[in-house]
Amino acid sequence: MPSSTRILALAALLVSVTASTGGITPPGHQGLPNQIPEDVTPPTPDNDLIAQTAGQVDQKSGPSIDAQPNAPVTPTTVTALDGTVTNATIADVAAANSTRRRDINVGRFGKRQSKYEQVFAGLPAGQHDASLQSSAYLTYTVVNNATYNVDACTAWCDTVKGCVFVNLYYEFNNELLDFVFSEKSNLKCAAYGDIHSAAEKLNFGGQASYPQVGNETVPLTYITQSSGWALKDLEDPDTPDGYELVFGPTGGANNAPGYMGFAFLDKYDVDACALLCNGRGVDPNGGGCAYFNIWRAVVSGIPTTYTCSMYYLVADVSTAVNFGQGDLVVTLSRGYARKDALVDGGFEGYNACGDFCFTTSYGNWTGTSPSGGDDDATFFFFPTYAHTGHGSALLGAAFGDDSDAGKITPAQPVKTDKGAAYVVQCFMYSGFAGAQLEAPAKVDILWNGARVGGVSGANSQYTFVEAAVTGTGSDVLSFVGGAAPAWTFIDDCHIYKA
Ligand SMILES: *[C@@H]1O[C@H](CO)[C@@H](O)[C@H](O)[C@H]1NC(C)=O
Ligand SMILES: *[C@@H]1O[C@H](CO)[C@@H](O)[C@H](O)[C@H]1NC(C)=O
Ligand SMILES: *[C@@H]1O[C@H](CO)[C@@H](O)[C@H](O)[C@H]1NC(C)=O
Ligand SMILES: *[C@@H]1O[C@H](CO)[C@@H](O)[C@H](O)[C@H]1NC(C)=O
Ligand SMILES: *[C@@H]1O[C@H](CO)[C@@H](O)[C@H](O)[C@H]1NC(C)=O
């Protein structure tokens, strides 16, 4: 929407134009909207809040003395949401704003190459050592303890989704390992979804596991020969369905406009971050989540948490300039954009002038009027009418000389994945002629001819509208409505996988 100097220029112009619709200068004559919505500056991340929250979460763990070996890896959890420490599943957080649920799997930090190298060695056999207390702990097993069985441990890691690192150590005086569990081995192999260092050896044992017998002293657990082994090469994680990789990995997080908030994850899980973005809900000014930035926070040299920042505007590497602050260093930062199945949903492809012009069709979109109708569906180049940029579409006679409903449709059918769920998202504004004249305003969203959603009534600014649809492979989207002077402007439409 316009700057104030622009409004003044337009106001002057208004006086010179003959009113043709109930005293209102119609859009076709470059009339001014009854009420011009305020510009909203898209927000950028609150990096202080992110760093402060990173100091509050505790994601360090490892196998507890009483854990069963070979437990399934627990699904990725959200440990903080928008600055509040929590403990919630991805499904719960994403479903808070989403009607659709999906099977949630643990994502992976990188694809495995099955070649491991030692990151740190254990202390000599006789000495007490410590196992890791670290982020992205997945599960553990015990391996045959006839020898210090590194190969069995790394081979097992290959079978655990998301495992990129193992911590191998003996644990003594654990009654469950010694007598209860069927494996009869005290050589623990703990799987992690991130790579850790000897500085994180923080579990020295010292717990009572054996039962108290009479007045004898219970022997406490202790750990020996704790070594760490990591995959040599990590490839990019698989790109989540409905997204494309924009950049990364780099050492910079985005500091970009259109920020919607952040979640901390207990693992570097791009699929989980994509699900949070899909389920994020909408920003009233910016719409749905269109982009996410996932990165690892290393605090004082220790991998601490995995940040998932969400945006309604697509960012790129040029704004990935937050390298950290204080003790926090940004690592493994990647940006992913949500794929938009709609071409030119912002009508920015219409560029026939540099100031004000409109048309009934251009390369990307077609507008049609019913027979006898005139300019009932048009496309404008005029920043004043646009939600963002300079392009928008108008339903209702541009010159106000009939009250027929027009129809706009993309020039080419929308390419979709057959059977996949999508959302059509748009901003619509039915306020040009003021609340009273716009009261009958109405737009239907059609998908292959069937009504899937729409709006009715006046509003004083661009308002978010969405409709759920299912792809058939090649789909016809259209918007039908407008009855001048109950005009409706449409802008910033997207079709995202749900
Ligand atoms: C989070 O909640 C789950 C399920 O309620 C629980 O098993 C787990 O221990 C909790 N984790 C933390 C860190 O509180
Ligand atoms: C292997 O583990 C079992 C069960 O903890 C223990 O009884 C045994 O002494 C261990 N053997 C070796 C060689 O450490
Ligand atoms: C432990 O109990 C035994 C008999 O049950 C007793 O002879 C011994 O003095 C006790 N030792 C201690 C340190 O209390
Ligand atoms: C859900 O949507 C509302 C409104 O759009 C937003 O305030 C809230 O933060 C969203 N919640 C989550 C978990 O994304
Ligand atoms: C269609 O839209 C795209 C994206 O805005 C634009 O680059 C292109 O020039 C448009 N094509 C036509 C023919 O208008």
XYZ file of C-alpha atoms and ligand atoms in Angstrom:
568
model
C 0.000 0.000 0.000
C 1.138 3.551 -0.723
C 3.323 6.120 0.922
C 1.664 9.295 2.155
C 3.125 11.387 -0.694
C 1.484 8.974 -3.085
C -1.871 9.369 -1.312
C -1.652 13.132 -1.699
C -0.928 12.830 -5.409
C -3.837 10.446 -5.782
C -6.177 12.639 -3.773
C -5.428 15.485 -6.194
C -6.166 13.154 -9.092
C -9.452 12.042 -7.525
C -10.875 15.537 -7.743
C -10.261 15.629 -11.491
C -11.980 12.312 -12.245
C -15.685 12.162 -12.848
C -17.464 9.930 -10.409
C -19.411 7.169 -12.094
C -20.528 4.774 -9.372
C -22.522 6.322 -6.568
C -20.022 9.150 -6.289
C -17.122 6.708 -6.219
C -14.323 6.835 -8.749
C -13.995 3.196 -9.825
C -10.693 1.321 -9.944
C -10.614 1.538 -13.755
C -10.310 5.311 -13.377
C -7.630 4.971 -10.736
C -9.957 5.775 -7.861
C -8.685 5.611 -4.318
C -9.841 2.896 -1.932
C -12.267 4.144 0.711
C -9.761 3.264 3.396
C -6.099 2.675 2.763
C -4.668 0.044 5.072
C -1.481 0.840 6.948
C 1.837 -0.586 5.859
C 3.044 -3.245 8.255
C 6.788 -3.735 8.510
C 7.493 -7.479 8.381
C 9.168 -8.568 11.630
C 12.691 -10.027 11.831
C 13.933 -12.649 14.329
C 14.394 -11.798 17.989
C 17.927 -13.164 18.266
C 18.284 -12.166 21.903
C 15.254 -14.251 22.810
C 16.618 -17.225 20.857
C 20.025 -16.997 22.565
C 18.419 -16.513 25.978
C 16.150 -19.529 25.470
C 19.123 -21.630 24.323
C 20.555 -20.970 27.794
C 17.408 -22.363 29.418
C 16.829 -25.662 27.640
C 18.517 -28.827 28.819
C 18.639 -31.337 25.992
C 21.577 -33.329 27.366
C 20.953 -36.988 27.952
C 22.203 -40.526 27.507
C 21.131 -44.063 28.465
C 19.899 -44.121 32.062
C 20.943 -46.980 34.343
C 17.525 -48.603 34.197
C 16.740 -48.094 30.485
C 16.032 -51.193 28.413
C 18.389 -51.625 25.455
C 17.034 -51.306 21.890
C 14.103 -49.074 22.792
C 12.626 -47.370 19.739
C 13.896 -43.840 19.148
C 11.375 -41.390 20.570
C 9.919 -38.997 17.976
C 11.477 -35.552 17.748
C 10.150 -33.209 20.415
C 9.819 -29.452 20.709
C 11.801 -28.249 23.733
C 10.891 -24.556 23.419
C 8.296 -22.638 21.446
C 8.650 -18.897 20.852
C 10.799 -18.468 23.937
C 8.822 -20.694 26.298
C 10.494 -23.914 27.407
C 8.202 -26.882 26.772
C 8.202 -30.621 26.120
C 5.756 -31.356 23.324
C 5.602 -33.635 20.324
C 5.848 -32.236 16.806
C 2.376 -33.631 16.116
C 0.874 -31.736 19.048
C 2.524 -28.446 18.175
C 1.838 -28.688 14.437
C -1.722 -29.920 14.946
C -2.514 -26.942 17.165
C -2.991 -25.010 13.949
C -3.497 -27.735 11.406
C -6.454 -29.888 10.569
C -4.292 -32.522 8.969
C -2.007 -34.928 10.741
C 0.642 -37.104 9.241
C 2.863 -39.891 10.409
C 5.759 -38.236 12.110
C 9.156 -39.852 11.685
C 12.486 -38.950 13.067
C 14.382 -37.039 10.426
C 18.057 -37.392 9.886
C 20.983 -35.142 10.415
C 22.740 -36.534 7.358
C 22.803 -39.653 5.246
C 25.126 -42.356 6.392
C 28.302 -43.375 4.626
C 28.954 -46.287 7.005
C 32.515 -45.171 7.608
C 33.251 -44.036 11.125
C 36.222 -42.348 12.679
C 37.195 -42.011 16.288
C 36.396 -38.591 17.746
C 37.739 -39.383 21.206
C 39.300 -42.434 22.857
C 38.392 -43.989 26.180
C 40.675 -43.844 29.193
C 42.893 -46.949 29.809
C 40.952 -50.019 30.982
C 41.688 -49.734 34.703
C 40.591 -46.101 35.113
C 37.168 -44.715 35.814
C 35.817 -42.811 32.824
C 32.492 -41.070 31.947
C 29.861 -41.492 29.281
C 28.249 -38.655 27.316
C 25.400 -36.472 28.529
C 24.643 -34.834 25.209
C 22.035 -33.476 22.834
C 20.216 -35.585 20.241
C 20.442 -38.846 22.217
C 18.452 -41.489 20.325
C 18.630 -44.929 22.020
C 21.215 -47.525 23.043
C 22.073 -51.181 22.701
C 24.554 -53.512 24.312
C 27.102 -55.312 22.125
C 29.001 -58.549 22.824
C 31.543 -57.681 25.524
C 34.012 -60.503 24.808
C 36.046 -57.745 23.113
C 35.782 -53.939 22.926
C 33.372 -54.284 20.040
C 33.529 -51.015 18.074
C 32.450 -52.622 14.785
C 29.276 -54.110 16.246
C 28.425 -50.741 17.722
C 28.881 -48.709 14.516
C 27.113 -51.416 12.471
C 24.138 -51.077 14.818
C 24.234 -47.268 14.421
C 23.687 -47.842 10.688
C 20.364 -49.472 11.536
C 19.107 -46.580 13.675
C 17.482 -43.809 11.682
C 19.253 -40.524 12.295
C 22.276 -42.086 14.059
C 25.540 -40.351 13.137
C 27.546 -40.932 16.290
C 28.038 -43.603 18.990
C 29.452 -43.563 22.495
C 30.838 -46.995 23.486
C 31.673 -47.798 27.142
C 31.517 -50.424 29.878
C 29.152 -49.834 32.766
C 29.891 -51.842 35.912
C 27.690 -52.721 38.877
C 24.474 -52.338 36.890
C 22.220 -55.125 38.152
C 19.978 -55.044 35.076
C 22.887 -55.463 32.658
C 24.586 -58.078 34.842
C 21.595 -60.252 35.719
C 18.275 -59.179 34.267
C 18.531 -58.232 30.591
C 18.895 -61.221 28.278
C 21.958 -59.844 26.428
C 24.235 -60.366 29.481
C 26.624 -57.628 28.427
C 27.833 -54.466 30.123
C 29.270 -52.901 26.949
C 26.862 -50.074 26.160
C 26.627 -48.483 22.711
C 24.649 -45.212 22.745
C 23.387 -43.648 19.503
C 23.233 -39.894 18.898
C 21.883 -37.730 16.100
C 24.748 -35.246 16.483
C 28.508 -35.408 16.825
C 29.948 -34.852 20.279
C 33.280 -34.367 21.986
C 35.101 -35.679 25.043
C 34.253 -32.411 26.791
C 30.716 -33.774 27.069
C 31.723 -36.854 29.116
C 29.676 -35.891 32.146
C 28.074 -39.108 33.389
C 30.512 -40.683 35.867
C 28.037 -43.258 37.170
C 28.052 -43.417 40.966
C 24.510 -44.723 41.185
C 23.222 -47.633 43.286
C 21.773 -50.373 41.084
C 22.420 -53.547 43.108
C 19.970 -54.231 45.929
C 20.938 -53.601 49.551
C 21.845 -56.916 51.246
C 22.017 -56.778 55.037
C 24.415 -54.052 56.096
C 26.834 -54.537 53.138
C 27.833 -51.490 51.143
C 26.057 -51.405 47.775
C 28.648 -51.134 44.964
C 28.045 -48.057 42.832
C 28.003 -47.995 39.048
C 31.102 -46.806 37.239
C 32.158 -46.406 33.631
C 35.330 -47.351 31.796
C 36.762 -46.992 28.268
C 34.261 -44.427 26.955
C 35.049 -43.667 23.311
C 33.215 -41.687 20.598
C 32.831 -42.594 16.913
C 31.288 -40.411 14.189
C 30.324 -40.885 10.571
C 33.128 -39.506 8.392
C 31.041 -37.644 5.860
C 27.600 -36.243 6.290
C 25.485 -35.545 3.258
C 22.605 -33.098 3.176
C 19.476 -34.406 4.840
C 16.673 -35.417 2.487
C 14.661 -32.360 1.489
C 11.201 -32.527 3.086
C 8.208 -33.158 0.837
C 6.776 -29.889 -0.478
C 10.015 -27.932 0.054
C 13.220 -27.079 -1.767
C 16.657 -26.396 -0.336
C 17.527 -22.706 -0.723
C 20.953 -22.639 0.911
C 23.266 -24.341 3.338
C 24.847 -25.662 5.316
C 26.503 -22.400 6.401
C 27.437 -20.780 9.687
C 24.794 -18.065 9.361
C 21.152 -18.082 10.434
C 18.654 -15.889 8.573
C 17.970 -12.426 9.866
C 15.198 -11.865 7.370
C 11.801 -10.123 7.256
C 8.575 -12.080 7.577
C 9.651 -13.898 10.753
C 6.843 -15.867 12.449
C 8.628 -17.362 15.466
C 10.843 -20.280 16.404
C 10.881 -23.706 18.011
C 13.783 -25.638 19.493
C 13.954 -29.292 18.510
C 15.702 -32.075 20.389
C 17.305 -33.241 17.120
C 18.424 -31.685 13.837
C 15.278 -32.816 12.058
C 14.350 -30.985 8.839
C 11.138 -33.008 8.441
C 10.005 -31.962 11.911
C 10.741 -28.313 11.103
C 8.748 -28.612 7.839
C 5.771 -30.019 9.769
C 5.957 -27.131 12.225
C 6.033 -24.656 9.314
C 3.019 -26.337 7.666
C 1.131 -26.241 10.961
C 2.261 -22.817 12.044
C -0.984 -20.984 11.469
C -1.063 -17.612 9.744
C 0.293 -14.179 10.270
C -2.649 -11.811 9.679
C -0.487 -9.502 7.527
C 1.802 -12.034 5.906
C -0.170 -15.271 5.589
C 1.068 -18.837 5.950
C 4.564 -20.129 6.598
C 6.553 -20.083 3.349
C 10.096 -20.775 4.508
C 12.094 -22.220 7.390
C 15.646 -21.927 8.591
C 17.048 -24.801 10.680
C 20.367 -24.489 12.490
C 22.379 -25.961 15.318
C 23.240 -23.798 18.310
C 26.672 -24.573 19.730
C 27.004 -22.929 23.150
C 30.527 -22.694 24.607
C 31.634 -25.350 22.131
C 28.841 -27.819 22.992
C 25.960 -28.669 20.571
C 22.999 -27.523 22.635
C 19.815 -27.235 20.615
C 18.385 -27.196 17.086
C 16.487 -24.066 16.061
C 13.614 -24.066 13.590
C 12.733 -20.482 12.565
C 9.659 -19.879 10.440
C 8.903 -17.100 7.927
C 5.986 -16.016 5.745
C 8.429 -14.529 3.239
C 10.987 -16.671 1.426
C 14.523 -15.779 2.511
C 17.892 -16.759 1.060
C 21.586 -16.872 1.895
C 21.971 -13.086 1.494
C 20.233 -12.573 4.856
C 21.858 -15.566 6.564
C 24.095 -13.226 8.530
C 23.398 -14.103 12.165
C 26.547 -15.985 13.116
C 25.699 -16.096 16.804
C 26.124 -13.925 19.832
C 27.978 -14.269 23.116
C 28.799 -17.937 23.679
C 26.338 -19.076 21.009
C 27.684 -20.016 17.578
C 25.373 -20.783 14.640
C 26.317 -23.943 12.732
C 24.754 -26.162 10.049
C 22.268 -23.506 8.967
C 20.010 -24.478 6.075
C 17.092 -22.647 4.462
C 14.130 -24.412 2.843
C 11.334 -22.753 0.846
C 7.854 -24.156 0.610
C 7.104 -25.006 -3.020
C 4.319 -22.911 -4.485
C 2.262 -24.766 -7.092
C 0.723 -21.480 -8.270
C 2.613 -19.418 -10.860
C 2.550 -15.669 -10.250
C -0.029 -15.704 -7.454
C 1.071 -12.153 -6.619
C 0.202 -10.867 -10.141
C 3.658 -9.298 -10.341
C 4.155 -10.732 -13.818
C 1.881 -8.023 -15.264
C 4.258 -5.214 -16.149
C 2.649 -3.347 -19.050
C 3.350 0.082 -17.526
C 5.342 1.741 -14.787
C 2.558 3.505 -12.921
C -1.076 2.623 -13.564
C -2.614 0.237 -16.060
C -4.848 -2.810 -16.142
C -5.828 -5.620 -18.451
C -8.311 -8.459 -18.734
C -5.578 -11.064 -19.366
C -1.823 -11.456 -19.512
C 0.628 -14.336 -19.884
C 0.005 -15.914 -16.482
C -3.685 -15.174 -15.830
C -6.971 -14.931 -17.708
C -9.940 -12.818 -16.671
C -13.420 -13.419 -18.072
C -16.695 -11.487 -17.902
C -20.110 -13.055 -18.441
C -21.640 -12.226 -21.846
C -22.706 -8.620 -21.887
C -20.391 -7.833 -18.979
C -17.478 -5.429 -19.232
C -14.098 -5.783 -17.522
C -15.576 -7.837 -14.693
C -12.248 -9.557 -13.995
C -9.054 -7.550 -14.448
C -5.401 -7.363 -13.435
C -3.866 -4.119 -12.230
C -0.415 -2.664 -12.170
C -0.842 -0.145 -9.358
C 0.929 -0.423 -5.963
C -1.973 1.357 -4.225
C -4.283 -1.589 -4.919
C -1.751 -4.321 -4.142
C -1.280 -6.158 -0.864
C 2.426 -6.303 -1.689
C 4.334 -5.274 -4.814
C 2.460 -3.615 -7.664
C 0.134 -6.299 -9.024
C -3.346 -7.373 -7.930
C -6.503 -8.821 -9.466
C -9.942 -7.218 -9.338
C -13.341 -8.906 -9.411
C -16.245 -6.601 -10.310
C -16.527 -4.242 -13.289
C -13.386 -2.101 -13.374
C -15.344 0.970 -14.597
C -18.346 0.089 -12.466
C -20.658 -0.059 -15.453
C -22.288 -3.402 -14.660
C -22.742 -5.482 -11.527
C -21.751 -8.847 -12.993
C -19.407 -11.330 -11.326
C -16.085 -11.897 -13.084
C -13.761 -14.883 -13.029
C -9.969 -15.103 -12.939
C -8.022 -18.289 -13.576
C -4.357 -19.152 -14.146
C -3.494 -19.401 -17.864
C -2.142 -22.921 -17.299
C -3.681 -25.593 -15.047
C -1.965 -25.967 -11.685
C 0.488 -28.878 -11.568
C -0.063 -30.963 -8.443
C 0.775 -34.387 -7.045
C -2.214 -36.637 -7.550
C -4.005 -37.334 -4.297
C -1.905 -34.900 -2.243
C -3.527 -32.366 0.090
C -2.911 -28.688 -0.673
C -4.035 -25.344 0.705
C -4.965 -22.381 -1.476
C -4.068 -19.186 0.391
C -4.840 -15.590 -0.681
C -5.376 -12.101 0.591
C -8.662 -10.419 -0.415
C -9.890 -6.874 0.075
C -13.548 -5.873 -0.263
C -13.378 -2.329 1.037
C -12.762 -0.106 -1.976
C -16.261 1.417 -1.981
C -16.659 1.509 1.801
C -18.417 -0.815 4.205
C -21.975 -0.094 3.060
C -21.541 -0.513 -0.698
C -19.193 -3.468 -0.201
C -21.575 -5.360 2.110
C -22.789 -7.649 -0.744
C -19.184 -8.477 -1.804
C -18.651 -12.193 -2.399
C -15.923 -14.377 -3.900
C -16.014 -18.121 -4.415
C -12.843 -20.171 -4.716
C -13.369 -22.978 -7.239
C -11.174 -26.053 -7.709
C -11.951 -27.904 -10.930
C -15.285 -26.121 -10.944
C -16.343 -27.081 -7.419
C -16.621 -24.472 -4.689
C -13.974 -25.109 -2.014
C -14.123 -21.837 -0.105
C -14.610 -18.127 -0.350
C -15.500 -14.931 1.455
C -18.396 -12.550 1.685
C -19.001 -9.127 3.163
C -16.936 -5.965 3.389
C -13.558 -5.635 5.062
C -11.377 -2.619 5.637
C -8.114 -4.224 4.633
C -6.592 -7.206 2.887
C -7.675 -10.304 4.813
C -6.282 -13.812 4.678
C -8.473 -16.476 3.053
C -7.673 -20.159 2.607
C -9.245 -23.306 1.235
C -8.200 -26.968 1.456
C -8.039 -28.898 -1.833
C -6.759 -32.213 -3.154
C -4.519 -32.420 -6.212
C -5.503 -34.499 -9.211
C -2.289 -33.844 -11.157
C -3.578 -30.965 -13.257
C -6.100 -28.684 -11.606
C -8.089 -25.617 -12.584
C -8.254 -22.930 -9.931
C -10.599 -19.973 -10.305
C -11.939 -17.103 -8.286
C -15.453 -15.929 -9.131
C -17.172 -12.884 -7.717
C -17.473 -9.133 -7.528
C -20.587 -7.062 -8.291
C -19.555 -3.417 -8.679
C -19.491 -1.366 -6.540
C -18.966 -4.390 -4.276
C -15.501 -4.974 -5.724
C -12.953 -7.442 -4.356
C -9.205 -7.198 -4.867
C -7.125 -10.392 -4.681
C -3.379 -10.624 -4.119
C -0.543 -12.823 -2.849
C -2.084 -16.219 -3.529
C -0.171 -19.445 -2.978
C -0.881 -23.133 -3.309
C 1.132 -25.127 -0.790
C 1.195 -28.793 0.087
C -0.674 -29.100 3.381
C 8.836 -35.111 28.013
O 7.605 -35.788 28.115
C 7.702 -37.183 27.917
C 6.311 -37.759 27.890
O 5.495 -37.153 28.833
C 8.584 -37.781 29.007
O 8.712 -39.165 28.803
C 9.945 -37.128 28.935
O 10.752 -37.599 29.979
C 9.826 -35.622 29.037
N 11.135 -35.050 28.795
C 11.603 -34.045 29.529
C 12.949 -33.567 29.142
O 10.970 -33.550 30.443
C 30.141 -58.904 30.105
O 28.940 -58.395 30.705
C 28.365 -59.232 31.672
C 27.033 -58.638 32.116
O 27.218 -57.395 32.620
C 29.319 -59.391 32.820
O 28.765 -60.266 33.755
C 30.656 -59.920 32.304
O 31.595 -59.929 33.358
C 31.186 -59.068 31.195
N 32.355 -59.643 30.601
C 33.447 -58.956 30.387
C 34.542 -59.683 29.703
O 33.569 -57.777 30.730
C 27.017 -56.204 59.800
O 26.157 -57.204 60.302
C 26.831 -58.287 60.919
C 25.829 -59.344 61.333
O 24.671 -59.291 60.664
C 27.615 -57.785 62.110
O 28.346 -58.867 62.697
C 28.537 -56.684 61.676
O 29.169 -56.106 62.791
C 27.814 -55.600 60.943
N 28.776 -54.646 60.415
C 28.602 -53.363 60.491
C 29.698 -52.508 59.908
O 27.626 -52.843 61.049
C -1.150 -20.908 15.833
O -1.695 -19.817 15.157
C -1.854 -18.681 15.972
C -2.585 -17.633 15.175
O -2.234 -17.697 13.841
C -0.477 -18.216 16.452
O -0.616 -17.092 17.295
C 0.190 -19.340 17.223
O 1.497 -18.965 17.578
C 0.234 -20.589 16.366
N 0.737 -21.683 17.143
C 1.717 -22.464 16.744
C 2.067 -23.554 17.666
O 2.299 -22.325 15.687
C 4.553 -15.037 -15.104
O 4.955 -14.832 -13.764
C 6.338 -14.914 -13.559
C 6.558 -14.798 -12.078
O 6.050 -13.580 -11.591
C 7.045 -13.858 -14.348
O 8.445 -13.991 -14.167
C 6.699 -14.009 -15.799
O 7.249 -12.952 -16.517
C 5.204 -14.022 -15.986
N 4.918 -14.335 -17.359
C 4.083 -13.648 -18.101
C 3.987 -14.084 -19.493
O 3.434 -12.737 -17.625
